Amino acid sequence: MADKPIRITRAPGGEVEAEGPIDAFAASILHRAGFLSQPVLHGTWHRLPFDLGTAWENEHAAFAAEMLIAARYPVALDSTLCPAQPLGPAAPASARHFAAGTPSHQLQPTRAPSARR
């Protein structure tokens, strides 16, 4: 893994994209979080689908960042992409979001529903 972070940002056109040293494993993590991969002239463009709403984009960008951080990738998450409320139980509650290399947001712990009846 590289020392240079994977950057997840909202581009000037409004699309959420991931850039940086994205290897095959990081690409699979992004895909799991909802990112699409499109081949372009200089490599592959990783982005979320267009026009699904800011809240949806924020949640999926934050979830991608959490999974990448859990896999020990350095991540720079745009501070405008932090979700308004914590993600569900599938998202790790202890992961931190990073914007410009400094912690900017930490998810609140969530309780999973009890399996007992």
Short mmCIF file of the N, C-alpha and C atoms (twelve columns), coordinates in Angstrom:
data_MODEL
# 
_entry.id   MODEL 
# 
loop_
_atom_site.group_PDB 
_atom_site.id 
_atom_site.type_symbol 
_atom_site.label_atom_id 
_atom_site.label_alt_id 
_atom_site.label_comp_id 
_atom_site.label_asym_id 
_atom_site.label_seq_id 
_atom_site.Cartn_x 
_atom_site.Cartn_y 
_atom_site.Cartn_z 
_atom_site.pdbx_PDB_model_num 
ATOM 1   N N  . MET A 1   0.832   -1.178  0.000   1 
ATOM 2   C CA . MET A 1   0.000   0.000   0.000   1 
ATOM 3   C C  . MET A 1   0.880   1.245   0.000   1 
ATOM 4   N N  . ALA A 2   0.403   2.257   -0.624  1 
ATOM 5   C CA . ALA A 2   1.166   3.490   -0.760  1 
ATOM 6   C C  . ALA A 2   0.948   4.409   0.436   1 
ATOM 7   N N  . ASP A 3   1.879   5.359   0.607   1 
ATOM 8   C CA . ASP A 3   1.738   6.366   1.653   1 
ATOM 9   C C  . ASP A 3   0.785   7.472   1.238   1 
ATOM 10  N N  . LYS A 4   0.589   7.629   -0.053  1 
ATOM 11  C CA . LYS A 4   -0.319  8.651   -0.574  1 
ATOM 12  C C  . LYS A 4   -1.760  8.175   -0.346  1 
ATOM 13  N N  . PRO A 5   -2.629  9.040   0.197   1 
ATOM 14  C CA . PRO A 5   -3.992  8.577   0.514   1 
ATOM 15  C C  . PRO A 5   -4.888  8.459   -0.706  1 
ATOM 16  N N  . ILE A 6   -5.885  7.606   -0.568  1 
ATOM 17  C CA . ILE A 6   -6.978  7.551   -1.538  1 
ATOM 18  C C  . ILE A 6   -7.902  8.703   -1.165  1 
ATOM 19  N N  . ARG A 7   -8.158  9.597   -2.093  1 
ATOM 20  C CA . ARG A 7   -8.990  10.770  -1.830  1 
ATOM 21  C C  . ARG A 7   -10.402 10.517  -2.334  1 
ATOM 22  N N  . ILE A 8   -11.378 10.710  -1.465  1 
ATOM 23  C CA . ILE A 8   -12.792 10.612  -1.838  1 
ATOM 24  C C  . ILE A 8   -13.358 12.019  -1.715  1 
ATOM 25  N N  . THR A 9   -13.734 12.605  -2.854  1 
ATOM 26  C CA . THR A 9   -14.144 14.004  -2.889  1 
ATOM 27  C C  . THR A 9   -15.390 14.192  -3.748  1 
ATOM 28  N N  . ARG A 10  -16.006 15.351  -3.569  1 
ATOM 29  C CA . ARG A 10  -17.085 15.774  -4.461  1 
ATOM 30  C C  . ARG A 10  -16.440 16.709  -5.478  1 
ATOM 31  N N  . ALA A 11  -16.474 16.328  -6.741  1 
ATOM 32  C CA . ALA A 11  -15.856 17.101  -7.815  1 
ATOM 33  C C  . ALA A 11  -16.688 18.353  -8.117  1 
ATOM 34  N N  . PRO A 12  -16.114 19.314  -8.832  1 
ATOM 35  C CA . PRO A 12  -16.861 20.536  -9.158  1 
ATOM 36  C C  . PRO A 12  -18.187 20.279  -9.883  1 
ATOM 37  N N  . GLY A 13  -18.283 19.182  -10.607 1 
ATOM 38  C CA . GLY A 13  -19.523 18.847  -11.302 1 
ATOM 39  C C  . GLY A 13  -20.575 18.216  -10.403 1 
ATOM 40  N N  . GLY A 14  -20.235 17.961  -9.134  1 
ATOM 41  C CA . GLY A 14  -21.173 17.392  -8.185  1 
ATOM 42  C C  . GLY A 14  -21.024 15.903  -7.967  1 
ATOM 43  N N  . GLU A 15  -20.270 15.212  -8.815  1 
ATOM 44  C CA . GLU A 15  -20.104 13.772  -8.663  1 
ATOM 45  C C  . GLU A 15  -19.103 13.453  -7.558  1 
ATOM 46  N N  . VAL A 16  -19.321 12.327  -6.883  1 
ATOM 47  C CA . VAL A 16  -18.410 11.864  -5.832  1 
ATOM 48  C C  . VAL A 16  -17.475 10.854  -6.472  1 
ATOM 49  N N  . GLU A 17  -16.181 11.104  -6.337  1 
ATOM 50  C CA . GLU A 17  -15.203 10.230  -6.966  1 
ATOM 51  C C  . GLU A 17  -14.055 9.901   -6.034  1 
ATOM 52  N N  . ALA A 18  -13.395 8.795   -6.325  1 
ATOM 53  C CA . ALA A 18  -12.227 8.360   -5.560  1 
ATOM 54  C C  . ALA A 18  -11.024 8.397   -6.481  1 
ATOM 55  N N  . GLU A 19  -9.936  8.972   -5.977  1 
ATOM 56  C CA . GLU A 19  -8.711  9.099   -6.758  1 
ATOM 57  C C  . GLU A 19  -7.526  8.687   -5.905  1 
ATOM 58  N N  . GLY A 20  -6.443  8.376   -6.567  1 
ATOM 59  C CA . GLY A 20  -5.221  8.055   -5.843  1 
ATOM 60  C C  . GLY A 20  -4.751  6.654   -6.159  1 
ATOM 61  N N  . PRO A 21  -3.918  6.104   -5.284  1 
ATOM 62  C CA . PRO A 21  -3.357  4.772   -5.516  1 
ATOM 63  C C  . PRO A 21  -4.371  3.668   -5.209  1 
ATOM 64  N N  . ILE A 22  -5.246  3.412   -6.167  1 
ATOM 65  C CA . ILE A 22  -6.305  2.415   -5.984  1 
ATOM 66  C C  . ILE A 22  -5.889  1.126   -6.678  1 
ATOM 67  N N  . ASP A 23  -5.552  0.120   -5.874  1 
ATOM 68  C CA . ASP A 23  -5.198  -1.180  -6.428  1 
ATOM 69  C C  . ASP A 23  -6.468  -2.031  -6.571  1 
ATOM 70  N N  . ALA A 24  -6.310  -3.284  -6.964  1 
ATOM 71  C CA . ALA A 24  -7.469  -4.146  -7.206  1 
ATOM 72  C C  . ALA A 24  -8.301  -4.361  -5.943  1 
ATOM 73  N N  . PHE A 25  -7.652  -4.510  -4.787  1 
ATOM 74  C CA . PHE A 25  -8.401  -4.730  -3.549  1 
ATOM 75  C C  . PHE A 25  -9.163  -3.472  -3.153  1 
ATOM 76  N N  . ALA A 26  -8.508  -2.313  -3.241  1 
ATOM 77  C CA . ALA A 26  -9.185  -1.048  -2.926  1 
ATOM 78  C C  . ALA A 26  -10.359 -0.826  -3.886  1 
ATOM 79  N N  . ALA A 27  -10.184 -1.188  -5.157  1 
ATOM 80  C CA . ALA A 27  -11.271 -1.057  -6.132  1 
ATOM 81  C C  . ALA A 27  -12.447 -1.951  -5.753  1 
ATOM 82  N N  . SER A 28  -12.163 -3.150  -5.236  1 
ATOM 83  C CA . SER A 28  -13.255 -4.044  -4.830  1 
ATOM 84  C C  . SER A 28  -13.984 -3.487  -3.606  1 
ATOM 85  N N  . ILE A 29  -13.257 -2.830  -2.706  1 
ATOM 86  C CA . ILE A 29  -13.885 -2.192  -1.544  1 
ATOM 87  C C  . ILE A 29  -14.790 -1.054  -2.005  1 
ATOM 88  N N  . LEU A 30  -14.294 -0.229  -2.921  1 
ATOM 89  C CA . LEU A 30  -15.101 0.875   -3.454  1 
ATOM 90  C C  . LEU A 30  -16.358 0.336   -4.137  1 
ATOM 91  N N  . HIS A 31  -16.195 -0.745  -4.891  1 
ATOM 92  C CA . HIS A 31  -17.351 -1.347  -5.566  1 
ATOM 93  C C  . HIS A 31  -18.379 -1.825  -4.549  1 
ATOM 94  N N  . ARG A 32  -17.921 -2.418  -3.460  1 
ATOM 95  C CA . ARG A 32  -18.813 -2.890  -2.396  1 
ATOM 96  C C  . ARG A 32  -19.597 -1.735  -1.767  1 
ATOM 97  N N  . ALA A 33  -18.992 -0.544  -1.744  1 
ATOM 98  C CA . ALA A 33  -19.644 0.636   -1.183  1 
ATOM 99  C C  . ALA A 33  -20.539 1.347   -2.194  1 
ATOM 100 N N  . GLY A 34  -20.610 0.846   -3.417  1 
ATOM 101 C CA . GLY A 34  -21.510 1.430   -4.404  1 
ATOM 102 C C  . GLY A 34  -20.840 2.212   -5.510  1 
ATOM 103 N N  . PHE A 35  -19.514 2.281   -5.507  1 
ATOM 104 C CA . PHE A 35  -18.808 3.012   -6.550  1 
ATOM 105 C C  . PHE A 35  -18.816 2.225   -7.852  1 
ATOM 106 N N  . LEU A 36  -18.868 2.947   -8.953  1 
ATOM 107 C CA . LEU A 36  -18.774 2.369   -10.283 1 
ATOM 108 C C  . LEU A 36  -17.371 2.607   -10.804 1 
ATOM 109 N N  . SER A 37  -16.871 1.704   -11.623 1 
ATOM 110 C CA . SER A 37  -15.553 1.850   -12.235 1 
ATOM 111 C C  . SER A 37  -15.736 1.989   -13.731 1 
ATOM 112 N N  . GLN A 38  -15.134 3.022   -14.282 1 
ATOM 113 C CA . GLN A 38  -15.208 3.237   -15.726 1 
ATOM 114 C C  . GLN A 38  -13.807 3.442   -16.263 1 
ATOM 115 N N  . PRO A 39  -13.437 2.702   -17.316 1 
ATOM 116 C CA . PRO A 39  -12.110 2.918   -17.899 1 
ATOM 117 C C  . PRO A 39  -12.056 4.281   -18.594 1 
ATOM 118 N N  . VAL A 40  -10.952 4.976   -18.389 1 
ATOM 119 C CA . VAL A 40  -10.699 6.246   -19.056 1 
ATOM 120 C C  . VAL A 40  -9.296  6.185   -19.651 1 
ATOM 121 N N  . LEU A 41  -8.919  7.220   -20.362 1 
ATOM 122 C CA . LEU A 41  -7.645  7.232   -21.076 1 
ATOM 123 C C  . LEU A 41  -6.448  6.959   -20.166 1 
ATOM 124 N N  . HIS A 42  -6.445  7.488   -18.949 1 
ATOM 125 C CA . HIS A 42  -5.293  7.367   -18.065 1 
ATOM 126 C C  . HIS A 42  -5.496  6.376   -16.929 1 
ATOM 127 N N  . GLY A 43  -6.403  5.426   -17.043 1 
ATOM 128 C CA . GLY A 43  -6.628  4.445   -15.988 1 
ATOM 129 C C  . GLY A 43  -8.094  4.145   -15.803 1 
ATOM 130 N N  . THR A 44  -8.545  4.188   -14.566 1 
ATOM 131 C CA . THR A 44  -9.935  3.880   -14.237 1 
ATOM 132 C C  . THR A 44  -10.507 4.989   -13.369 1 
ATOM 133 N N  . TRP A 45  -11.735 5.381   -13.679 1 
ATOM 134 C CA . TRP A 45  -12.436 6.421   -12.911 1 
ATOM 135 C C  . TRP A 45  -13.388 5.713   -11.968 1 
ATOM 136 N N  . HIS A 46  -13.258 5.984   -10.676 1 
ATOM 137 C CA . HIS A 46  -14.121 5.397   -9.655  1 
ATOM 138 C C  . HIS A 46  -15.050 6.499   -9.151  1 
ATOM 139 N N  . ARG A 47  -16.361 6.290   -9.297  1 
ATOM 140 C CA . ARG A 47  -17.330 7.306   -8.891  1 
ATOM 141 C C  . ARG A 47  -18.611 6.652   -8.414  1 
ATOM 142 N N  . LEU A 48  -19.377 7.417   -7.629  1 
ATOM 143 C CA . LEU A 48  -20.713 6.964   -7.242  1 
ATOM 144 C C  . LEU A 48  -21.679 7.299   -8.365  1 
ATOM 145 N N  . PRO A 49  -22.788 6.575   -8.471  1 
ATOM 146 C CA . PRO A 49  -23.792 6.910   -9.487  1 
ATOM 147 C C  . PRO A 49  -24.281 8.350   -9.294  1 
ATOM 148 N N  . PHE A 50  -24.648 8.977   -10.390 1 
ATOM 149 C CA . PHE A 50  -25.120 10.361  -10.353 1 
ATOM 150 C C  . PHE A 50  -26.551 10.447  -9.834  1 
ATOM 151 N N  . ASP A 51  -26.888 11.581  -9.244  1 
ATOM 152 C CA . ASP A 51  -28.263 11.984  -8.909  1 
ATOM 153 C C  . ASP A 51  -29.038 11.018  -8.020  1 
ATOM 154 N N  . LEU A 52  -28.399 10.479  -6.994  1 
ATOM 155 C CA . LEU A 52  -29.123 9.641   -6.042  1 
ATOM 156 C C  . LEU A 52  -29.319 10.370  -4.714  1 
ATOM 157 N N  . GLY A 53  -29.007 11.639  -4.694  1 
ATOM 158 C CA . GLY A 53  -29.215 12.444  -3.500  1 
ATOM 159 C C  . GLY A 53  -27.949 12.606  -2.681  1 
ATOM 160 N N  . THR A 54  -27.819 13.763  -2.087  1 
ATOM 161 C CA . THR A 54  -26.629 14.087  -1.304  1 
ATOM 162 C C  . THR A 54  -26.476 13.165  -0.101  1 
ATOM 163 N N  . ALA A 55  -27.555 12.885  0.600   1 
ATOM 164 C CA . ALA A 55  -27.471 12.020  1.786   1 
ATOM 165 C C  . ALA A 55  -26.990 10.628  1.400   1 
ATOM 166 N N  . TRP A 56  -27.517 10.072  0.320   1 
ATOM 167 C CA . TRP A 56  -27.107 8.742   -0.147  1 
ATOM 168 C C  . TRP A 56  -25.627 8.753   -0.517  1 
ATOM 169 N N  . GLU A 57  -25.211 9.784   -1.252  1 
ATOM 170 C CA . GLU A 57  -23.807 9.885   -1.655  1 
ATOM 171 C C  . GLU A 57  -22.898 10.018  -0.437  1 
ATOM 172 N N  . ASN A 58  -23.303 10.836  0.526   1 
ATOM 173 C CA . ASN A 58  -22.494 11.010  1.737   1 
ATOM 174 C C  . ASN A 58  -22.348 9.706   2.498   1 
ATOM 175 N N  . GLU A 59  -23.440 8.971   2.666   1 
ATOM 176 C CA . GLU A 59  -23.392 7.697   3.393   1 
ATOM 177 C C  . GLU A 59  -22.483 6.692   2.701   1 
ATOM 178 N N  . HIS A 60  -22.594 6.588   1.382   1 
ATOM 179 C CA . HIS A 60  -21.783 5.609   0.666   1 
ATOM 180 C C  . HIS A 60  -20.316 6.020   0.600   1 
ATOM 181 N N  . ALA A 61  -20.039 7.304   0.484   1 
ATOM 182 C CA . ALA A 61  -18.650 7.773   0.497   1 
ATOM 183 C C  . ALA A 61  -18.030 7.518   1.865   1 
ATOM 184 N N  . ALA A 62  -18.773 7.808   2.938   1 
ATOM 185 C CA . ALA A 62  -18.263 7.584   4.294   1 
ATOM 186 C C  . ALA A 62  -18.062 6.090   4.558   1 
ATOM 187 N N  . PHE A 63  -18.982 5.266   4.078   1 
ATOM 188 C CA . PHE A 63  -18.857 3.816   4.264   1 
ATOM 189 C C  . PHE A 63  -17.635 3.296   3.515   1 
ATOM 190 N N  . ALA A 64  -17.396 3.805   2.299   1 
ATOM 191 C CA . ALA A 64  -16.209 3.412   1.535   1 
ATOM 192 C C  . ALA A 64  -14.944 3.793   2.305   1 
ATOM 193 N N  . ALA A 65  -14.925 5.003   2.860   1 
ATOM 194 C CA . ALA A 65  -13.762 5.449   3.624   1 
ATOM 195 C C  . ALA A 65  -13.536 4.549   4.835   1 
ATOM 196 N N  . GLU A 66  -14.602 4.196   5.540   1 
ATOM 197 C CA . GLU A 66  -14.482 3.316   6.715   1 
ATOM 198 C C  . GLU A 66  -13.912 1.957   6.341   1 
ATOM 199 N N  . MET A 67  -14.411 1.393   5.260   1 
ATOM 200 C CA . MET A 67  -13.916 0.078   4.849   1 
ATOM 201 C C  . MET A 67  -12.460 0.152   4.407   1 
ATOM 202 N N  . LEU A 68  -12.087 1.215   3.683   1 
ATOM 203 C CA . LEU A 68  -10.697 1.370   3.255   1 
ATOM 204 C C  . LEU A 68  -9.778  1.552   4.462   1 
ATOM 205 N N  . ILE A 69  -10.213 2.345   5.438   1 
ATOM 206 C CA . ILE A 69  -9.420  2.548   6.651   1 
ATOM 207 C C  . ILE A 69  -9.278  1.235   7.413   1 
ATOM 208 N N  . ALA A 70  -10.354 0.456   7.484   1 
ATOM 209 C CA . ALA A 70  -10.293 -0.844  8.163   1 
ATOM 210 C C  . ALA A 70  -9.307  -1.782  7.467   1 
ATOM 211 N N  . ALA A 71  -9.154  -1.618  6.152   1 
ATOM 212 C CA . ALA A 71  -8.199  -2.422  5.390   1 
ATOM 213 C C  . ALA A 71  -6.802  -1.789  5.397   1 
ATOM 214 N N  . ARG A 72  -6.629  -0.746  6.219   1 
ATOM 215 C CA . ARG A 72  -5.352  -0.068  6.442   1 
ATOM 216 C C  . ARG A 72  -4.866  0.746   5.252   1 
ATOM 217 N N  . TYR A 73  -5.786  1.268   4.468   1 
ATOM 218 C CA . TYR A 73  -5.430  2.217   3.415   1 
ATOM 219 C C  . TYR A 73  -5.478  3.623   4.000   1 
ATOM 220 N N  . PRO A 74  -4.529  4.494   3.632   1 
ATOM 221 C CA . PRO A 74  -4.668  5.893   4.043   1 
ATOM 222 C C  . PRO A 74  -5.768  6.536   3.197   1 
ATOM 223 N N  . VAL A 75  -6.679  7.258   3.860   1 
ATOM 224 C CA . VAL A 75  -7.845  7.821   3.178   1 
ATOM 225 C C  . VAL A 75  -7.992  9.288   3.540   1 
ATOM 226 N N  . ALA A 76  -8.280  10.117  2.543   1 
ATOM 227 C CA . ALA A 76  -8.641  11.520  2.761   1 
ATOM 228 C C  . ALA A 76  -10.073 11.682  2.286   1 
ATOM 229 N N  . LEU A 77  -10.996 11.848  3.231   1 
ATOM 230 C CA . LEU A 77  -12.414 12.004  2.917   1 
ATOM 231 C C  . LEU A 77  -12.775 13.474  3.013   1 
ATOM 232 N N  . ASP A 78  -13.360 13.999  1.951   1 
ATOM 233 C CA . ASP A 78  -13.808 15.384  1.934   1 
ATOM 234 C C  . ASP A 78  -14.779 15.600  3.094   1 
ATOM 235 N N  . SER A 79  -14.563 16.661  3.865   1 
ATOM 236 C CA . SER A 79  -15.403 16.889  5.054   1 
ATOM 237 C C  . SER A 79  -16.859 17.111  4.696   1 
ATOM 238 N N  . THR A 80  -17.179 17.489  3.469   1 
ATOM 239 C CA . THR A 80  -18.577 17.679  3.064   1 
ATOM 240 C C  . THR A 80  -19.272 16.347  2.809   1 
ATOM 241 N N  . LEU A 81  -18.540 15.238  2.841   1 
ATOM 242 C CA . LEU A 81  -19.126 13.925  2.567   1 
ATOM 243 C C  . LEU A 81  -19.465 13.133  3.825   1 
ATOM 244 N N  . CYS A 82  -19.272 13.714  4.991   1 
ATOM 245 C CA . CYS A 82  -19.615 13.018  6.234   1 
ATOM 246 C C  . CYS A 82  -21.130 12.920  6.341   1 
ATOM 247 N N  . PRO A 83  -21.663 11.745  6.673   1 
ATOM 248 C CA . PRO A 83  -23.115 11.601  6.761   1 
ATOM 249 C C  . PRO A 83  -23.688 12.392  7.925   1 
ATOM 250 N N  . ALA A 84  -24.948 12.791  7.785   1 
ATOM 251 C CA . ALA A 84  -25.622 13.568  8.823   1 
ATOM 252 C C  . ALA A 84  -25.864 12.737  10.075  1 
ATOM 253 N N  . GLN A 85  -26.059 11.431  9.916   1 
ATOM 254 C CA . GLN A 85  -26.292 10.566  11.054  1 
ATOM 255 C C  . GLN A 85  -25.495 9.290   10.878  1 
ATOM 256 N N  . PRO A 86  -25.264 8.540   11.943  1 
ATOM 257 C CA . PRO A 86  -24.448 7.331   11.856  1 
ATOM 258 C C  . PRO A 86  -25.016 6.322   10.869  1 
ATOM 259 N N  . LEU A 87  -24.100 5.556   10.288  1 
ATOM 260 C CA . LEU A 87  -24.501 4.487   9.386   1 
ATOM 261 C C  . LEU A 87  -25.063 3.327   10.192  1 
ATOM 262 N N  . GLY A 88  -25.654 2.383   9.505   1 
ATOM 263 C CA . GLY A 88  -26.275 1.239   10.155  1 
ATOM 264 C C  . GLY A 88  -25.271 0.294   10.784  1 
ATOM 265 N N  . PRO A 89  -25.760 -0.832  11.323  1 
ATOM 266 C CA . PRO A 89  -24.893 -1.766  12.031  1 
ATOM 267 C C  . PRO A 89  -23.853 -2.427  11.141  1 
ATOM 268 N N  . ALA A 90  -24.039 -2.408  9.808   1 
ATOM 269 C CA . ALA A 90  -23.052 -3.016  8.917   1 
ATOM 270 C C  . ALA A 90  -21.772 -2.194  8.867   1 
ATOM 271 N N  . ALA A 91  -21.845 -0.904  9.195   1 
ATOM 272 C CA . ALA A 91  -20.674 -0.039  9.156   1 
ATOM 273 C C  . ALA A 91  -19.932 -0.114  10.489  1 
ATOM 274 N N  . PRO A 92  -18.614 -0.205  10.437  1 
ATOM 275 C CA . PRO A 92  -17.869 -0.243  11.690  1 
ATOM 276 C C  . PRO A 92  -18.002 1.075   12.433  1 
ATOM 277 N N  . ALA A 93  -18.435 1.026   13.699  1 
ATOM 278 C CA . ALA A 93  -18.698 2.239   14.465  1 
ATOM 279 C C  . ALA A 93  -17.425 2.899   14.959  1 
ATOM 280 N N  . SER A 94  -16.317 2.182   14.979  1 
ATOM 281 C CA . SER A 94  -15.095 2.756   15.533  1 
ATOM 282 C C  . SER A 94  -14.209 3.415   14.480  1 
ATOM 283 N N  . ALA A 95  -14.562 3.293   13.197  1 
ATOM 284 C CA . ALA A 95  -13.719 3.871   12.147  1 
ATOM 285 C C  . ALA A 95  -13.818 5.386   12.161  1 
ATOM 286 N N  . ARG A 96  -12.733 6.034   11.813  1 
ATOM 287 C CA . ARG A 96  -12.711 7.495   11.752  1 
ATOM 288 C C  . ARG A 96  -12.662 7.939   10.301  1 
ATOM 289 N N  . HIS A 97  -13.263 9.095   10.050  1 
ATOM 290 C CA . HIS A 97  -13.173 9.721   8.740   1 
ATOM 291 C C  . HIS A 97  -12.009 10.685  8.779   1 
ATOM 292 N N  . PHE A 98  -11.337 10.821  7.675   1 
ATOM 293 C CA . PHE A 98  -10.220 11.741  7.612   1 
ATOM 294 C C  . PHE A 98  -10.460 12.735  6.487   1 
ATOM 295 N N  . ALA A 99  -10.265 13.987  6.787   1 
ATOM 296 C CA . ALA A 99  -10.331 15.050  5.792   1 
ATOM 297 C C  . ALA A 99  -9.011  15.802  5.871   1 
ATOM 298 N N  . ALA A 100 -8.306  15.830  4.792   1 
ATOM 299 C CA . ALA A 100 -7.004  16.490  4.720   1 
ATOM 300 C C  . ALA A 100 -6.033  15.923  5.759   1 
ATOM 301 N N  . GLY A 101 -6.169  14.633  6.056   1 
ATOM 302 C CA . GLY A 101 -5.238  13.950  6.934   1 
ATOM 303 C C  . GLY A 101 -5.488  14.116  8.423   1 
ATOM 304 N N  . THR A 102 -6.534  14.825  8.823   1 
ATOM 305 C CA . THR A 102 -6.815  14.986  10.247  1 
ATOM 306 C C  . THR A 102 -8.195  14.460  10.566  1 
ATOM 307 N N  . PRO A 103 -8.384  13.853  11.742  1 
ATOM 308 C CA . PRO A 103 -9.699  13.345  12.102  1 
ATOM 309 C C  . PRO A 103 -10.719 14.485  12.141  1 
ATOM 310 N N  . SER A 104 -11.863 14.278  11.491  1 
ATOM 311 C CA . SER A 104 -12.862 15.336  11.468  1 
ATOM 312 C C  . SER A 104 -14.230 14.872  11.946  1 
ATOM 313 N N  . HIS A 105 -14.432 13.564  12.017  1 
ATOM 314 C CA . HIS A 105 -15.752 13.064  12.365  1 
ATOM 315 C C  . HIS A 105 -15.606 11.627  12.843  1 
ATOM 316 N N  . GLN A 106 -16.278 11.277  13.882  1 
ATOM 317 C CA . GLN A 106 -16.296 9.894   14.339  1 
ATOM 318 C C  . GLN A 106 -17.742 9.463   14.487  1 
ATOM 319 N N  . LEU A 107 -18.032 8.298   13.973  1 
ATOM 320 C CA . LEU A 107 -19.397 7.793   14.046  1 
ATOM 321 C C  . LEU A 107 -19.760 7.461   15.480  1 
ATOM 322 N N  . GLN A 108 -21.016 7.630   15.796  1 
ATOM 323 C CA . GLN A 108 -21.515 7.256   17.110  1 
ATOM 324 C C  . GLN A 108 -21.790 5.756   17.107  1 
ATOM 325 N N  . PRO A 109 -21.515 5.062   18.198  1 
ATOM 326 C CA . PRO A 109 -21.789 3.623   18.247  1 
ATOM 327 C C  . PRO A 109 -23.282 3.338   18.063  1 
ATOM 328 N N  . THR A 110 -23.558 2.296   17.330  1 
ATOM 329 C CA . THR A 110 -24.954 1.882   17.146  1 
ATOM 330 C C  . THR A 110 -25.129 0.505   17.776  1 
ATOM 331 N N  . ARG A 111 -26.322 0.217   18.224  1 
ATOM 332 C CA . ARG A 111 -26.607 -1.091  18.809  1 
ATOM 333 C C  . ARG A 111 -27.324 -1.947  17.793  1 
ATOM 334 N N  . ALA A 112 -26.845 -3.153  17.627  1 
ATOM 335 C CA . ALA A 112 -27.505 -4.097  16.727  1 
ATOM 336 C C  . ALA A 112 -28.760 -4.607  17.388  1 
ATOM 337 N N  . PRO A 113 -29.807 -4.907  16.615  1 
ATOM 338 C CA . PRO A 113 -31.025 -5.435  17.220  1 
ATOM 339 C C  . PRO A 113 -30.746 -6.770  17.903  1 
ATOM 340 N N  . SER A 114 -31.418 -7.010  18.987  1 
ATOM 341 C CA . SER A 114 -31.217 -8.237  19.748  1 
ATOM 342 C C  . SER A 114 -31.803 -9.423  18.991  1 
ATOM 343 N N  . ALA A 115 -31.054 -10.530 18.992  1 
ATOM 344 C CA . ALA A 115 -31.514 -11.730 18.315  1 
ATOM 345 C C  . ALA A 115 -32.449 -12.540 19.194  1 
ATOM 346 N N  . ARG A 116 -32.490 -12.238 20.478  1 
ATOM 347 C CA . ARG A 116 -33.348 -12.985 21.403  1 
ATOM 348 C C  . ARG A 116 -34.777 -12.482 21.335  1 
ATOM 349 N N  . ARG A 117 -35.677 -13.342 21.615  1 
ATOM 350 C CA . ARG A 117 -37.103 -12.978 21.634  1 
ATOM 351 C C  . ARG A 117 -37.714 -13.346 22.938  1 
# 
